[in-house]
């Protein structure tokens, strides 16, 4: 046990809420609260388990609470949360999702997404600079969209989006092609032969009997295989990459790197 | 600093919320959370500052949060909260207010009030048994009503309600007379000459320049003067009682005794 795992909560404590469904697995309270406690910041992050149909009324209620200063959002509420903010950053609108909302001094709510920048920061901290790389993001959902935007912002040479849902894929491809012309491609099946970096942004690997999200054997020998699943730490995909002696990048750094972004966004 | 001032908050933590306006002065999180932390109970109490007009939508939102298992309510929301529960105890209905709501296994919400029982427990712990006493409760608001009900339940010989608001006074007098026939009286001005125990349930004494809620000089020499104001610990009323060498009973025990009631009510 660390010296100060949780801030002392009093009547004047600023409250931040994390919305998700399910919620038991979330890591952000366990990472953020010790930082607040160590700094002596009078604020606390509390998890709230909310079903998809209840997100709008719950956020409406929380916005009315004077000392709730911010809301973090995780799966599966990130796209819904975008529609509940008064102001959304361009990158979050491109990604189609937000994972943090904050109360502004005038009482309005602004939203941004840190999934993508957290992923890229973690990748760079792990020794893999994305600039100039040919990249592939498998999974065009909330996390994949945010990562794709952040990789394009970080200067990748090209990015191929892969998703089995052709409709979802095409919507995202068109949005990103408009913003980053000439660098975005899309496919319903991964083409990995000339890829430098591939990211698993699907949920495949959460369960032990999941199939691999893409065939590791198709990758060139210098490719980096990145994961966003945090538990297990070594997913079947990362194990397959290691067995092929490819460089692997785990899911953990993406969240760890976001903690600083959250603190900055909330002014804590 | 104690060893474990606040529970460690993870994704599976049960969340309890305290609603009030203002909120900075509330003591319950600072009292309850260390108990939860010492016991290793995976639950936390968080203060939420909510204006009167926002209580209904905020409670509606909180009821939809799967891991919010209970709500504590303080000034000025106790009467409103009574209308938001699916089930209310008889004593809370008599008192006209609730200060605790909990989620039942079937998803419905039950409410009770512990202000009165907390007050009586604190009084007894302080050496003053109310059974058989002639009592006077000054202030027929939320706290005064709950204390009056608990004193009657504890077997006082008689109880005189005092309030300058004749309408509010009469409503409460009639409700209590029906439930406790022959023991309830009411007056807009205190008659203290034959009183054994008098309780200040008005806010007078919160501010240093407040007048005394009743004239201490009118009390008999054996009378006990009880306060529900917690800060300052010695109110001008308690100081006046001490100067007359009357027994005084401070406001603190009423809340301290309620902590056990809350834990019991929430099954923690």
PDB file of C-alpha atoms in Angstrom, chain A residues 1-258:
ATOM      1  CA  UNK A   1       0.000   0.000   0.000  1.00  0.00           C
ATOM      2  CA  UNK A   2       1.342   3.447  -0.947  1.00  0.00           C
ATOM      3  CA  UNK A   3       1.424   6.315   1.534  1.00  0.00           C
ATOM      4  CA  UNK A   4      -1.636   8.150   0.218  1.00  0.00           C
ATOM      5  CA  UNK A   5      -3.719   5.907  -2.078  1.00  0.00           C
ATOM      6  CA  UNK A   6      -6.808   8.140  -2.023  1.00  0.00           C
ATOM      7  CA  UNK A   7      -7.419  11.829  -1.346  1.00  0.00           C
ATOM      8  CA  UNK A   8      -9.115  12.738   1.940  1.00  0.00           C
ATOM      9  CA  UNK A   9     -12.722  13.582   1.029  1.00  0.00           C
ATOM     10  CA  UNK A  10     -14.362  16.550   2.742  1.00  0.00           C
ATOM     11  CA  UNK A  11     -17.293  18.824   1.993  1.00  0.00           C
ATOM     12  CA  UNK A  12     -15.187  21.062  -0.264  1.00  0.00           C
ATOM     13  CA  UNK A  13     -13.711  18.252  -2.391  1.00  0.00           C
ATOM     14  CA  UNK A  14     -13.997  18.656  -6.170  1.00  0.00           C
ATOM     15  CA  UNK A  15     -15.658  15.576  -7.622  1.00  0.00           C
ATOM     16  CA  UNK A  16     -14.800  13.917 -10.956  1.00  0.00           C
ATOM     17  CA  UNK A  17     -16.802  10.972 -12.252  1.00  0.00           C
ATOM     18  CA  UNK A  18     -15.848   8.129 -14.610  1.00  0.00           C
ATOM     19  CA  UNK A  19     -18.752   6.650 -16.601  1.00  0.00           C
ATOM     20  CA  UNK A  20     -18.591   3.157 -18.119  1.00  0.00           C
ATOM     21  CA  UNK A  21     -20.440  -0.129 -18.618  1.00  0.00           C
ATOM     22  CA  UNK A  22     -19.134  -2.439 -17.239  1.00  0.00           C
ATOM     23  CA  UNK A  23     -17.139  -0.494 -14.645  1.00  0.00           C
ATOM     24  CA  UNK A  24     -15.409  -2.965 -12.310  1.00  0.00           C
ATOM     25  CA  UNK A  25     -12.377  -3.290 -14.595  1.00  0.00           C
ATOM     26  CA  UNK A  26     -11.616   0.447 -14.954  1.00  0.00           C
ATOM     27  CA  UNK A  27      -8.128   1.519 -13.954  1.00  0.00           C
ATOM     28  CA  UNK A  28      -8.325   5.329 -14.009  1.00  0.00           C
ATOM     29  CA  UNK A  29      -9.497   5.825 -10.366  1.00  0.00           C
ATOM     30  CA  UNK A  30      -6.688   3.605  -9.109  1.00  0.00           C
ATOM     31  CA  UNK A  31      -4.159   5.581 -11.171  1.00  0.00           C
ATOM     32  CA  UNK A  32      -5.481   9.143 -10.789  1.00  0.00           C
ATOM     33  CA  UNK A  33      -6.510   9.242  -7.114  1.00  0.00           C
ATOM     34  CA  UNK A  34      -3.054   8.393  -5.747  1.00  0.00           C
ATOM     35  CA  UNK A  35      -1.610  11.254  -7.835  1.00  0.00           C
ATOM     36  CA  UNK A  36      -4.192  13.664  -6.399  1.00  0.00           C
ATOM     37  CA  UNK A  37      -3.543  12.361  -2.880  1.00  0.00           C
ATOM     38  CA  UNK A  38       0.242  12.706  -3.193  1.00  0.00           C
ATOM     39  CA  UNK A  39      -0.131  16.263  -4.497  1.00  0.00           C
ATOM     40  CA  UNK A  40      -2.617  17.158  -1.753  1.00  0.00           C
ATOM     41  CA  UNK A  41      -5.172  18.190  -4.396  1.00  0.00           C
ATOM     42  CA  UNK A  42      -8.667  18.334  -2.897  1.00  0.00           C
ATOM     43  CA  UNK A  43     -10.335  16.325  -5.669  1.00  0.00           C
ATOM     44  CA  UNK A  44     -11.435  12.726  -6.194  1.00  0.00           C
ATOM     45  CA  UNK A  45     -12.355  10.491  -9.146  1.00  0.00           C
ATOM     46  CA  UNK A  46     -15.295   8.144  -8.582  1.00  0.00           C
ATOM     47  CA  UNK A  47     -16.448   5.344 -10.945  1.00  0.00           C
ATOM     48  CA  UNK A  48     -20.097   5.230 -12.001  1.00  0.00           C
ATOM     49  CA  UNK A  49     -21.621   2.240 -13.776  1.00  0.00           C
ATOM     50  CA  UNK A  50     -24.225   3.506 -16.247  1.00  0.00           C
ATOM     51  CA  UNK A  51     -26.110   1.540 -18.917  1.00  0.00           C
ATOM     52  CA  UNK A  52     -26.134   3.010 -22.459  1.00  0.00           C
ATOM     53  CA  UNK A  53     -29.756   4.153 -22.268  1.00  0.00           C
ATOM     54  CA  UNK A  54     -29.091   6.073 -19.042  1.00  0.00           C
ATOM     55  CA  UNK A  55     -26.037   8.098 -20.055  1.00  0.00           C
ATOM     56  CA  UNK A  56     -27.963  11.228 -21.105  1.00  0.00           C
ATOM     57  CA  UNK A  57     -30.057  11.595 -17.897  1.00  0.00           C
ATOM     58  CA  UNK A  58     -27.064  10.734 -15.688  1.00  0.00           C
ATOM     59  CA  UNK A  59     -24.887  13.353 -17.389  1.00  0.00           C
ATOM     60  CA  UNK A  60     -27.765  15.834 -17.155  1.00  0.00           C
ATOM     61  CA  UNK A  61     -27.907  15.204 -13.402  1.00  0.00           C
ATOM     62  CA  UNK A  62     -24.132  15.423 -12.943  1.00  0.00           C
ATOM     63  CA  UNK A  63     -23.946  18.708 -14.849  1.00  0.00           C
ATOM     64  CA  UNK A  64     -26.305  20.164 -12.228  1.00  0.00           C
ATOM     65  CA  UNK A  65     -24.014  19.194  -9.350  1.00  0.00           C
ATOM     66  CA  UNK A  66     -22.050  22.332  -8.482  1.00  0.00           C
ATOM     67  CA  UNK A  67     -18.901  20.527  -7.299  1.00  0.00           C
ATOM     68  CA  UNK A  68     -18.758  17.974 -10.132  1.00  0.00           C
ATOM     69  CA  UNK A  69     -16.092  19.602 -12.285  1.00  0.00           C
ATOM     70  CA  UNK A  70     -15.474  16.895 -14.844  1.00  0.00           C
ATOM     71  CA  UNK A  71     -16.542  13.571 -16.302  1.00  0.00           C
ATOM     72  CA  UNK A  72     -14.357  10.854 -17.809  1.00  0.00           C
ATOM     73  CA  UNK A  73     -16.024   8.459 -20.226  1.00  0.00           C
ATOM     74  CA  UNK A  74     -15.050   4.952 -21.195  1.00  0.00           C
ATOM     75  CA  UNK A  75     -16.523   2.069 -23.220  1.00  0.00           C
ATOM     76  CA  UNK A  76     -19.241   2.079 -24.557  1.00  0.00           C
ATOM     77  CA  UNK A  77     -20.246   5.717 -23.927  1.00  0.00           C
ATOM     78  CA  UNK A  78     -17.589   7.702 -25.816  1.00  0.00           C
ATOM     79  CA  UNK A  79     -19.677   8.429 -28.927  1.00  0.00           C
ATOM     80  CA  UNK A  80     -22.784   9.302 -26.886  1.00  0.00           C
ATOM     81  CA  UNK A  81     -20.766  11.634 -24.662  1.00  0.00           C
ATOM     82  CA  UNK A  82     -19.703  13.646 -27.723  1.00  0.00           C
ATOM     83  CA  UNK A  83     -23.357  14.599 -28.262  1.00  0.00           C
ATOM     84  CA  UNK A  84     -23.765  15.764 -24.641  1.00  0.00           C
ATOM     85  CA  UNK A  85     -21.036  18.430 -24.582  1.00  0.00           C
ATOM     86  CA  UNK A  86     -21.539  22.088 -25.502  1.00  0.00           C
ATOM     87  CA  UNK A  87     -18.121  22.275 -27.169  1.00  0.00           C
ATOM     88  CA  UNK A  88     -15.960  19.527 -28.723  1.00  0.00           C
ATOM     89  CA  UNK A  89     -12.367  19.759 -30.035  1.00  0.00           C
ATOM     90  CA  UNK A  90     -11.711  19.183 -33.738  1.00  0.00           C
ATOM     91  CA  UNK A  91      -9.739  15.986 -33.075  1.00  0.00           C
ATOM     92  CA  UNK A  92     -12.569  14.553 -30.946  1.00  0.00           C
ATOM     93  CA  UNK A  93     -15.089  15.374 -33.655  1.00  0.00           C
ATOM     94  CA  UNK A  94     -12.843  13.638 -36.208  1.00  0.00           C
ATOM     95  CA  UNK A  95     -12.480  10.637 -33.927  1.00  0.00           C
ATOM     96  CA  UNK A  96     -16.253  10.643 -33.345  1.00  0.00           C
ATOM     97  CA  UNK A  97     -15.839  10.235 -29.594  1.00  0.00           C
ATOM     98  CA  UNK A  98     -14.787  12.012 -26.408  1.00  0.00           C
ATOM     99  CA  UNK A  99     -13.451  10.597 -23.172  1.00  0.00           C
ATOM    100  CA  UNK A 100     -13.300  13.704 -20.996  1.00  0.00           C
ATOM    101  CA  UNK A 101     -15.728  16.539 -20.322  1.00  0.00           C
ATOM    102  CA  UNK A 102     -15.103  19.519 -18.062  1.00  0.00           C
ATOM    103  CA  UNK A 103     -17.173  22.332 -16.609  1.00  0.00           C
ATOM    104  CA  UNK A 104     -16.019  25.744 -17.842  1.00  0.00           C
ATOM    105  CA  UNK A 105     -16.164  28.863 -15.640  1.00  0.00           C
ATOM    106  CA  UNK A 106     -19.352  29.960 -17.471  1.00  0.00           C
ATOM    107  CA  UNK A 107     -21.066  26.650 -16.617  1.00  0.00           C
ATOM    108  CA  UNK A 108     -20.862  25.189 -20.134  1.00  0.00           C
ATOM    109  CA  UNK A 109     -19.176  21.826 -20.812  1.00  0.00           C
ATOM    110  CA  UNK A 110     -16.229  21.219 -23.151  1.00  0.00           C
ATOM    111  CA  UNK A 111     -15.084  17.799 -24.328  1.00  0.00           C
ATOM    112  CA  UNK A 112     -11.933  16.270 -25.779  1.00  0.00           C
ATOM    113  CA  UNK A 113     -10.477  12.819 -26.389  1.00  0.00           C
ATOM    114  CA  UNK A 114      -7.126  11.666 -25.044  1.00  0.00           C
ATOM    115  CA  UNK A 115      -7.204   8.034 -26.202  1.00  0.00           C
ATOM    116  CA  UNK A 116      -5.250   8.812 -29.354  1.00  0.00           C
ATOM    117  CA  UNK A 117      -2.677  11.158 -27.851  1.00  0.00           C
ATOM    118  CA  UNK A 118      -2.259   8.761 -24.905  1.00  0.00           C
ATOM    119  CA  UNK A 119      -1.580   5.934 -27.344  1.00  0.00           C
ATOM    120  CA  UNK A 120       0.966   7.960 -29.338  1.00  0.00           C
ATOM    121  CA  UNK A 121       2.719   9.263 -26.194  1.00  0.00           C
ATOM    122  CA  UNK A 122       2.941   5.692 -24.903  1.00  0.00           C
ATOM    123  CA  UNK A 123       4.282   4.463 -28.236  1.00  0.00           C
ATOM    124  CA  UNK A 124       6.987   7.159 -28.293  1.00  0.00           C
ATOM    125  CA  UNK A 125       7.863   6.446 -24.638  1.00  0.00           C
ATOM    126  CA  UNK A 126       8.209   2.782 -25.673  1.00  0.00           C
ATOM    127  CA  UNK A 127      10.796   3.782 -28.325  1.00  0.00           C
ATOM    128  CA  UNK A 128       8.573   3.700 -31.407  1.00  0.00           C
ATOM    129  CA  UNK A 129       8.225   7.064 -33.157  1.00  0.00           C
ATOM    130  CA  UNK A 130       5.287   6.949 -35.581  1.00  0.00           C
ATOM    131  CA  UNK A 131       6.458   9.796 -37.879  1.00  0.00           C
ATOM    132  CA  UNK A 132       6.899   8.569 -41.457  1.00  0.00           C
ATOM    133  CA  UNK A 133       5.680   5.034 -40.759  1.00  0.00           C
ATOM    134  CA  UNK A 134       3.231   3.048 -42.863  1.00  0.00           C
ATOM    135  CA  UNK A 135       0.568   2.124 -40.355  1.00  0.00           C
ATOM    136  CA  UNK A 136      -2.497  -0.040 -40.032  1.00  0.00           C
ATOM    137  CA  UNK A 137      -5.231   0.361 -37.401  1.00  0.00           C
ATOM    138  CA  UNK A 138      -7.436  -2.722 -37.070  1.00  0.00           C
ATOM    139  CA  UNK A 139     -10.820  -1.780 -35.586  1.00  0.00           C
ATOM    140  CA  UNK A 140     -12.626   1.439 -36.568  1.00  0.00           C
ATOM    141  CA  UNK A 141     -14.605   1.865 -33.340  1.00  0.00           C
ATOM    142  CA  UNK A 142     -14.135   4.600 -30.740  1.00  0.00           C
ATOM    143  CA  UNK A 143     -10.575   3.726 -29.733  1.00  0.00           C
ATOM    144  CA  UNK A 144      -9.432   2.931 -33.287  1.00  0.00           C
ATOM    145  CA  UNK A 145     -10.823   6.222 -34.599  1.00  0.00           C
ATOM    146  CA  UNK A 146      -9.073   8.242 -31.891  1.00  0.00           C
ATOM    147  CA  UNK A 147      -5.775   6.404 -32.451  1.00  0.00           C
ATOM    148  CA  UNK A 148      -6.039   6.890 -36.213  1.00  0.00           C
ATOM    149  CA  UNK A 149      -6.498  10.656 -35.783  1.00  0.00           C
ATOM    150  CA  UNK A 150      -3.552  10.873 -33.363  1.00  0.00           C
ATOM    151  CA  UNK A 151      -1.277   8.811 -35.657  1.00  0.00           C
ATOM    152  CA  UNK A 152      -2.155  11.059 -38.609  1.00  0.00           C
ATOM    153  CA  UNK A 153      -1.529  14.134 -36.429  1.00  0.00           C
ATOM    154  CA  UNK A 154       1.829  12.581 -35.468  1.00  0.00           C
ATOM    155  CA  UNK A 155       2.848  12.445 -39.139  1.00  0.00           C
ATOM    156  CA  UNK A 156       2.547   8.825 -40.218  1.00  0.00           C
ATOM    157  CA  UNK A 157       3.224   8.380 -43.946  1.00  0.00           C
ATOM    158  CA  UNK A 158       0.029   6.452 -44.460  1.00  0.00           C
ATOM    159  CA  UNK A 159      -2.709   4.795 -42.461  1.00  0.00           C
ATOM    160  CA  UNK A 160      -4.864   1.887 -43.471  1.00  0.00           C
ATOM    161  CA  UNK A 161      -8.081   1.451 -41.504  1.00  0.00           C
ATOM    162  CA  UNK A 162      -9.399  -2.097 -41.196  1.00  0.00           C
ATOM    163  CA  UNK A 163     -12.845  -3.122 -39.996  1.00  0.00           C
ATOM    164  CA  UNK A 164     -15.211  -5.934 -40.916  1.00  0.00           C
ATOM    165  CA  UNK A 165     -18.139  -3.464 -40.753  1.00  0.00           C
ATOM    166  CA  UNK A 166     -17.918  -1.865 -44.220  1.00  0.00           C
ATOM    167  CA  UNK A 167     -20.398   0.899 -43.382  1.00  0.00           C
ATOM    168  CA  UNK A 168     -18.604   2.023 -40.244  1.00  0.00           C
ATOM    169  CA  UNK A 169     -15.287   1.773 -42.040  1.00  0.00           C
ATOM    170  CA  UNK A 170     -16.404   3.930 -44.957  1.00  0.00           C
ATOM    171  CA  UNK A 171     -17.829   6.644 -42.687  1.00  0.00           C
ATOM    172  CA  UNK A 172     -14.538   6.951 -40.823  1.00  0.00           C
ATOM    173  CA  UNK A 173     -12.414   6.704 -43.974  1.00  0.00           C
ATOM    174  CA  UNK A 174     -14.303   9.570 -45.596  1.00  0.00           C
ATOM    175  CA  UNK A 175     -14.096  11.777 -42.489  1.00  0.00           C
ATOM    176  CA  UNK A 176     -10.354  11.190 -42.136  1.00  0.00           C
ATOM    177  CA  UNK A 177      -9.594  11.491 -45.871  1.00  0.00           C
ATOM    178  CA  UNK A 178     -11.168  14.947 -45.863  1.00  0.00           C
ATOM    179  CA  UNK A 179      -8.944  16.025 -42.956  1.00  0.00           C
ATOM    180  CA  UNK A 180      -5.752  14.215 -44.022  1.00  0.00           C
ATOM    181  CA  UNK A 181      -5.930  13.964 -47.825  1.00  0.00           C
ATOM    182  CA  UNK A 182      -3.855  11.296 -49.591  1.00  0.00           C
ATOM    183  CA  UNK A 183      -2.795   9.432 -46.444  1.00  0.00           C
ATOM    184  CA  UNK A 184      -5.859   7.370 -45.559  1.00  0.00           C
ATOM    185  CA  UNK A 185      -6.857   4.015 -46.990  1.00  0.00           C
ATOM    186  CA  UNK A 186      -9.415   1.445 -45.851  1.00  0.00           C
ATOM    187  CA  UNK A 187     -10.003  -2.283 -46.166  1.00  0.00           C
ATOM    188  CA  UNK A 188     -12.285  -4.905 -44.661  1.00  0.00           C
ATOM    189  CA  UNK A 189      -9.315  -7.325 -44.436  1.00  0.00           C
ATOM    190  CA  UNK A 190      -5.822  -6.336 -43.288  1.00  0.00           C
ATOM    191  CA  UNK A 191      -3.018  -6.121 -45.871  1.00  0.00           C
ATOM    192  CA  UNK A 192       0.058  -6.276 -43.715  1.00  0.00           C
ATOM    193  CA  UNK A 193       2.984  -7.070 -46.051  1.00  0.00           C
ATOM    194  CA  UNK A 194       4.334  -3.494 -46.202  1.00  0.00           C
ATOM    195  CA  UNK A 195       3.236  -2.212 -42.795  1.00  0.00           C
ATOM    196  CA  UNK A 196       5.713  -0.759 -40.249  1.00  0.00           C
ATOM    197  CA  UNK A 197       3.243  -0.476 -37.359  1.00  0.00           C
ATOM    198  CA  UNK A 198      -0.038  -2.283 -36.786  1.00  0.00           C
ATOM    199  CA  UNK A 199      -2.428  -1.512 -33.926  1.00  0.00           C
ATOM    200  CA  UNK A 200      -5.069  -3.848 -32.541  1.00  0.00           C
ATOM    201  CA  UNK A 201      -7.994  -1.559 -31.704  1.00  0.00           C
ATOM    202  CA  UNK A 202     -10.548  -4.397 -31.610  1.00  0.00           C
ATOM    203  CA  UNK A 203     -11.694  -6.121 -28.407  1.00  0.00           C
ATOM    204  CA  UNK A 204     -10.199  -9.404 -29.662  1.00  0.00           C
ATOM    205  CA  UNK A 205      -7.821 -10.674 -26.990  1.00  0.00           C
ATOM    206  CA  UNK A 206      -9.925  -9.691 -23.978  1.00  0.00           C
ATOM    207  CA  UNK A 207     -11.176 -13.283 -23.740  1.00  0.00           C
ATOM    208  CA  UNK A 208      -8.729 -16.207 -23.756  1.00  0.00           C
ATOM    209  CA  UNK A 209     -10.510 -18.009 -26.620  1.00  0.00           C
ATOM    210  CA  UNK A 210     -10.673 -14.980 -28.956  1.00  0.00           C
ATOM    211  CA  UNK A 211      -9.103 -15.470 -32.394  1.00  0.00           C
ATOM    212  CA  UNK A 212      -6.159 -13.177 -33.245  1.00  0.00           C
ATOM    213  CA  UNK A 213      -7.366  -9.860 -34.749  1.00  0.00           C
ATOM    214  CA  UNK A 214      -5.010 -10.281 -37.747  1.00  0.00           C
ATOM    215  CA  UNK A 215      -2.438 -12.830 -38.979  1.00  0.00           C
ATOM    216  CA  UNK A 216       0.942 -11.957 -37.444  1.00  0.00           C
ATOM    217  CA  UNK A 217       2.638 -14.168 -40.049  1.00  0.00           C
ATOM    218  CA  UNK A 218       1.792 -11.624 -42.776  1.00  0.00           C
ATOM    219  CA  UNK A 219       3.855  -8.834 -41.176  1.00  0.00           C
ATOM    220  CA  UNK A 220       7.403  -7.919 -42.277  1.00  0.00           C
ATOM    221  CA  UNK A 221      10.201  -8.735 -39.817  1.00  0.00           C
ATOM    222  CA  UNK A 222      10.738  -5.101 -38.721  1.00  0.00           C
ATOM    223  CA  UNK A 223       7.036  -4.428 -37.925  1.00  0.00           C
ATOM    224  CA  UNK A 224       5.848  -3.228 -34.518  1.00  0.00           C
ATOM    225  CA  UNK A 225       2.683  -4.857 -33.142  1.00  0.00           C
ATOM    226  CA  UNK A 226       0.789  -2.549 -30.775  1.00  0.00           C
ATOM    227  CA  UNK A 227      -2.049  -3.523 -28.485  1.00  0.00           C
ATOM    228  CA  UNK A 228      -4.613  -1.397 -26.618  1.00  0.00           C
ATOM    229  CA  UNK A 229      -5.939  -4.229 -24.427  1.00  0.00           C
ATOM    230  CA  UNK A 230      -4.504  -3.802 -20.935  1.00  0.00           C
ATOM    231  CA  UNK A 231      -5.541  -7.091 -19.369  1.00  0.00           C
ATOM    232  CA  UNK A 232      -4.002  -9.590 -19.899  1.00  0.00           C
ATOM    233  CA  UNK A 233      -0.740  -7.641 -20.142  1.00  0.00           C
ATOM    234  CA  UNK A 234       0.463 -10.122 -22.787  1.00  0.00           C
ATOM    235  CA  UNK A 235      -2.457 -10.794 -25.075  1.00  0.00           C
ATOM    236  CA  UNK A 236      -2.407 -13.782 -27.481  1.00  0.00           C
ATOM    237  CA  UNK A 237      -1.511 -11.235 -30.182  1.00  0.00           C
ATOM    238  CA  UNK A 238       1.536  -9.946 -28.296  1.00  0.00           C
ATOM    239  CA  UNK A 239       2.557 -13.528 -27.539  1.00  0.00           C
ATOM    240  CA  UNK A 240       2.334 -14.420 -31.241  1.00  0.00           C
ATOM    241  CA  UNK A 241       4.384 -11.309 -32.107  1.00  0.00           C
ATOM    242  CA  UNK A 242       7.045 -12.237 -29.532  1.00  0.00           C
ATOM    243  CA  UNK A 243       7.191 -15.789 -30.891  1.00  0.00           C
ATOM    244  CA  UNK A 244       7.853 -14.316 -34.338  1.00  0.00           C
ATOM    245  CA  UNK A 245      10.476 -11.976 -32.748  1.00  0.00           C
ATOM    246  CA  UNK A 246       8.514  -8.876 -33.780  1.00  0.00           C
ATOM    247  CA  UNK A 247       8.572  -5.805 -31.508  1.00  0.00           C
ATOM    248  CA  UNK A 248       5.469  -5.626 -29.343  1.00  0.00           C
ATOM    249  CA  UNK A 249       3.907  -2.641 -27.572  1.00  0.00           C
ATOM    250  CA  UNK A 250       1.429  -3.352 -24.729  1.00  0.00           C
ATOM    251  CA  UNK A 251      -1.875  -1.617 -23.874  1.00  0.00           C
ATOM    252  CA  UNK A 252      -0.923  -0.221 -20.483  1.00  0.00           C
ATOM    253  CA  UNK A 253       1.048   2.901 -21.562  1.00  0.00           C
ATOM    254  CA  UNK A 254      -1.959   4.329 -23.438  1.00  0.00           C
ATOM    255  CA  UNK A 255      -3.876   4.796 -20.166  1.00  0.00           C
ATOM    256  CA  UNK A 256      -0.854   5.644 -18.045  1.00  0.00           C
ATOM    257  CA  UNK A 257       0.051   8.456 -20.450  1.00  0.00           C
ATOM    258  CA  UNK A 258      -3.501   9.785 -20.388  1.00  0.00           C
TER     259      UNK A 258
END
